[in-house]
XYZ file of C-alpha atoms in Angstrom:
217
model
C -190.553 -94.256 195.762
C -190.071 -96.585 192.812
C -186.334 -96.798 193.498
C -186.980 -97.658 197.157
C -189.390 -100.414 196.164
C -186.888 -101.682 193.610
C -184.126 -101.702 196.233
C -186.273 -103.629 198.713
C -187.205 -106.112 196.013
C -183.546 -106.697 195.147
C -182.667 -107.108 198.834
C -185.433 -109.679 199.303
C -184.287 -111.534 196.199
C -180.671 -111.554 197.448
C -181.722 -113.069 200.794
C -183.805 -115.678 198.990
C -180.798 -116.718 196.914
C -178.413 -116.661 199.895
C -180.273 -117.263 203.197
C -176.962 -117.083 205.100
C -176.469 -113.478 204.043
C -176.104 -111.108 207.012
C -175.934 -107.312 207.363
C -174.364 -105.661 210.395
C -171.950 -102.988 211.611
C -169.325 -105.626 212.352
C -168.941 -106.185 208.614
C -168.183 -102.521 207.897
C -164.566 -101.890 206.912
C -163.645 -98.222 207.193
C -160.496 -98.638 205.117
C -162.487 -100.133 202.256
C -165.084 -97.343 202.513
C -162.402 -94.661 202.326
C -160.809 -96.408 199.355
C -164.122 -96.670 197.496
C -165.159 -93.075 198.117
C -161.691 -91.778 197.285
C -161.831 -93.656 193.994
C -165.337 -92.374 193.268
C -164.411 -88.794 194.161
C -161.579 -88.719 191.649
C -163.803 -90.297 188.990
C -166.344 -87.528 189.631
C -163.622 -84.882 189.421
C -162.411 -86.416 186.166
C -165.935 -86.141 184.750
C -165.946 -82.472 185.746
C -162.623 -82.069 183.938
C -164.174 -83.577 180.805
C -166.917 -80.959 180.953
C -164.337 -78.190 181.275
C -162.315 -79.578 178.392
C -165.010 -80.389 175.861
C -168.255 -78.687 176.880
C -167.121 -75.225 177.956
C -166.632 -73.854 174.445
C -170.347 -73.367 173.873
C -170.669 -71.502 177.181
C -167.769 -69.157 176.413
C -169.111 -68.594 172.899
C -172.604 -67.786 174.138
C -171.356 -65.425 176.845
C -168.905 -63.366 174.774
C -169.998 -63.695 171.133
C -173.713 -64.479 171.111
C -176.215 -67.286 170.943
C -176.096 -67.472 167.147
C -172.390 -68.311 167.183
C -173.013 -71.262 169.506
C -174.622 -73.107 166.592
C -171.451 -72.840 164.495
C -169.362 -74.179 167.354
C -171.882 -76.937 168.095
C -171.937 -78.119 164.463
C -168.170 -78.677 164.442
C -168.076 -79.960 167.993
C -170.860 -82.487 167.475
C -168.918 -84.287 164.736
C -165.825 -84.745 166.886
C -168.054 -85.697 169.833
C -169.626 -88.524 167.834
C -166.152 -89.856 167.097
C -165.176 -89.550 170.760
C -168.235 -91.574 171.806
C -167.342 -94.368 169.403
C -163.769 -94.561 170.685
C -164.905 -94.175 174.300
C -167.388 -97.044 173.972
C -164.666 -99.278 172.602
C -162.118 -98.436 175.300
C -164.565 -98.881 178.188
C -163.979 -102.639 178.018
C -160.357 -102.005 179.032
C -161.484 -100.697 182.421
C -162.630 -104.073 183.873
C -159.903 -105.863 181.926
C -157.218 -103.746 183.586
C -158.848 -104.270 186.990
C -158.730 -108.041 186.517
C -155.111 -107.990 185.342
C -154.097 -105.717 188.205
C -155.772 -107.979 190.776
C -153.725 -110.899 189.429
C -150.526 -108.852 189.352
C -150.251 -109.339 185.612
C -148.464 -106.109 184.713
C -147.407 -107.529 181.354
C -151.108 -107.935 180.537
C -151.752 -104.328 181.525
C -148.857 -103.153 179.367
C -150.099 -105.105 176.369
C -153.566 -103.636 176.960
C -152.140 -100.128 176.733
C -150.340 -100.916 173.471
C -153.230 -102.783 171.862
C -155.784 -100.228 173.085
C -153.782 -97.325 171.658
C -153.533 -99.088 168.310
C -157.292 -99.671 168.272
C -157.986 -96.042 169.185
C -155.853 -94.821 166.304
C -157.313 -97.431 163.956
C -160.753 -95.921 164.581
C -159.878 -92.254 165.060
C -157.320 -91.717 162.294
C -159.522 -92.533 159.249
C -162.425 -90.538 160.687
C -160.137 -87.593 161.448
C -158.697 -87.644 157.931
C -162.268 -87.627 156.640
C -163.112 -84.594 158.792
C -160.014 -82.754 157.590
C -160.537 -83.456 153.886
C -164.321 -83.640 153.531
C -165.564 -81.867 156.647
C -166.201 -78.513 154.960
C -168.184 -80.080 152.122
C -170.077 -82.343 154.522
C -171.175 -79.387 156.667
C -172.155 -77.462 153.518
C -174.374 -80.339 152.387
C -175.713 -80.868 155.915
C -176.295 -77.324 157.174
C -175.585 -75.040 154.206
C -172.630 -73.012 152.865
C -172.948 -70.328 155.552
C -172.465 -72.844 158.333
C -169.626 -74.544 156.437
C -167.779 -71.241 156.110
C -167.929 -70.647 159.857
C -167.766 -74.202 161.230
C -165.292 -75.695 158.732
C -162.141 -74.081 160.206
C -163.351 -74.921 163.710
C -163.728 -78.569 162.726
C -160.123 -78.713 161.529
C -158.726 -77.434 164.837
C -161.077 -79.544 166.948
C -160.246 -82.663 164.936
C -156.486 -82.282 165.334
C -156.681 -81.663 169.065
C -159.306 -84.343 169.690
C -157.235 -86.909 167.769
C -154.316 -86.384 170.145
C -156.705 -86.893 173.047
C -158.462 -89.948 171.618
C -155.142 -91.663 170.968
C -154.727 -91.913 174.760
C -158.295 -92.934 175.558
C -157.241 -96.532 176.221
C -154.530 -95.433 178.642
C -157.000 -93.340 180.613
C -159.422 -96.228 181.017
C -156.645 -98.591 182.058
C -155.434 -96.134 184.683
C -158.991 -95.984 186.005
C -159.145 -99.759 186.036
C -156.018 -100.169 188.163
C -156.897 -97.263 190.472
C -153.991 -95.065 189.321
C -156.136 -92.229 188.024
C -155.441 -89.505 190.603
C -152.608 -87.925 188.638
C -154.668 -88.293 185.447
C -157.581 -86.478 187.077
C -155.336 -83.696 188.382
C -153.804 -83.137 184.949
C -157.244 -83.150 183.308
C -158.546 -80.548 185.753
C -155.517 -78.325 185.168
C -155.873 -78.730 181.403
C -159.591 -77.942 181.585
C -158.946 -74.784 183.594
C -156.228 -73.698 181.161
C -158.549 -74.392 178.210
C -161.154 -72.021 179.608
C -158.506 -69.428 180.516
C -157.057 -69.561 177.001
C -160.473 -69.135 175.434
C -161.376 -66.223 177.701
C -158.052 -64.563 176.996
C -158.512 -64.587 173.218
C -162.245 -64.647 172.528
C -162.938 -60.927 172.842
C -160.104 -60.037 170.489
C -160.268 -62.814 167.872
C -163.841 -64.073 168.088
C -165.204 -67.570 167.584
C -162.049 -69.151 166.139
C -160.159 -68.040 169.242
C -162.407 -70.194 171.421
C -161.033 -73.404 169.912
C -157.489 -72.056 169.449
C -157.371 -70.870 173.055
C -158.378 -74.307 174.243
C -155.634 -76.042 172.236
């Protein structure tokens, strides 16, 4: 109910600002609707792929190893997730930038955005990743205790190396979204996510918790 009231209030405010504003079926463009929903569908599918890639490890661990092991995986995964959020927040600005450059036909601007964005991603991700690789075990030991460090430390090393390769291309992904060329990206992400789960399932019962991250590599 609150959202409906808010929507009506915004509509009234829009008509107050622009009295000439009109709404009618004659203004509906089916081609534009299909384009918008096609774009949104692939964005949604890409979000599903992200869940398969980076959030399925806890599920596989809980199903085949036990709830206690999920904590070890979550400790290592949370550190790399924090880094991913920092890089992702930075690269989000490239989405509207790429849209604006694409609308103007400035492909040189898009190309420079890819290069500069990749450099910025590595500038942020590389030092943090080196810190995880060299100090991660000791940090987890001080944070959660030696037992957790013994189990989560090796996981952090594998997750850091694989996540670094992914984060290096974060700018490119956002630029592809900005120019509407994300269908192939989404398809590849879905395939990779499915293979990550398949690899984990194939190895987890034989090699345990470490196999969950190795199988996803």
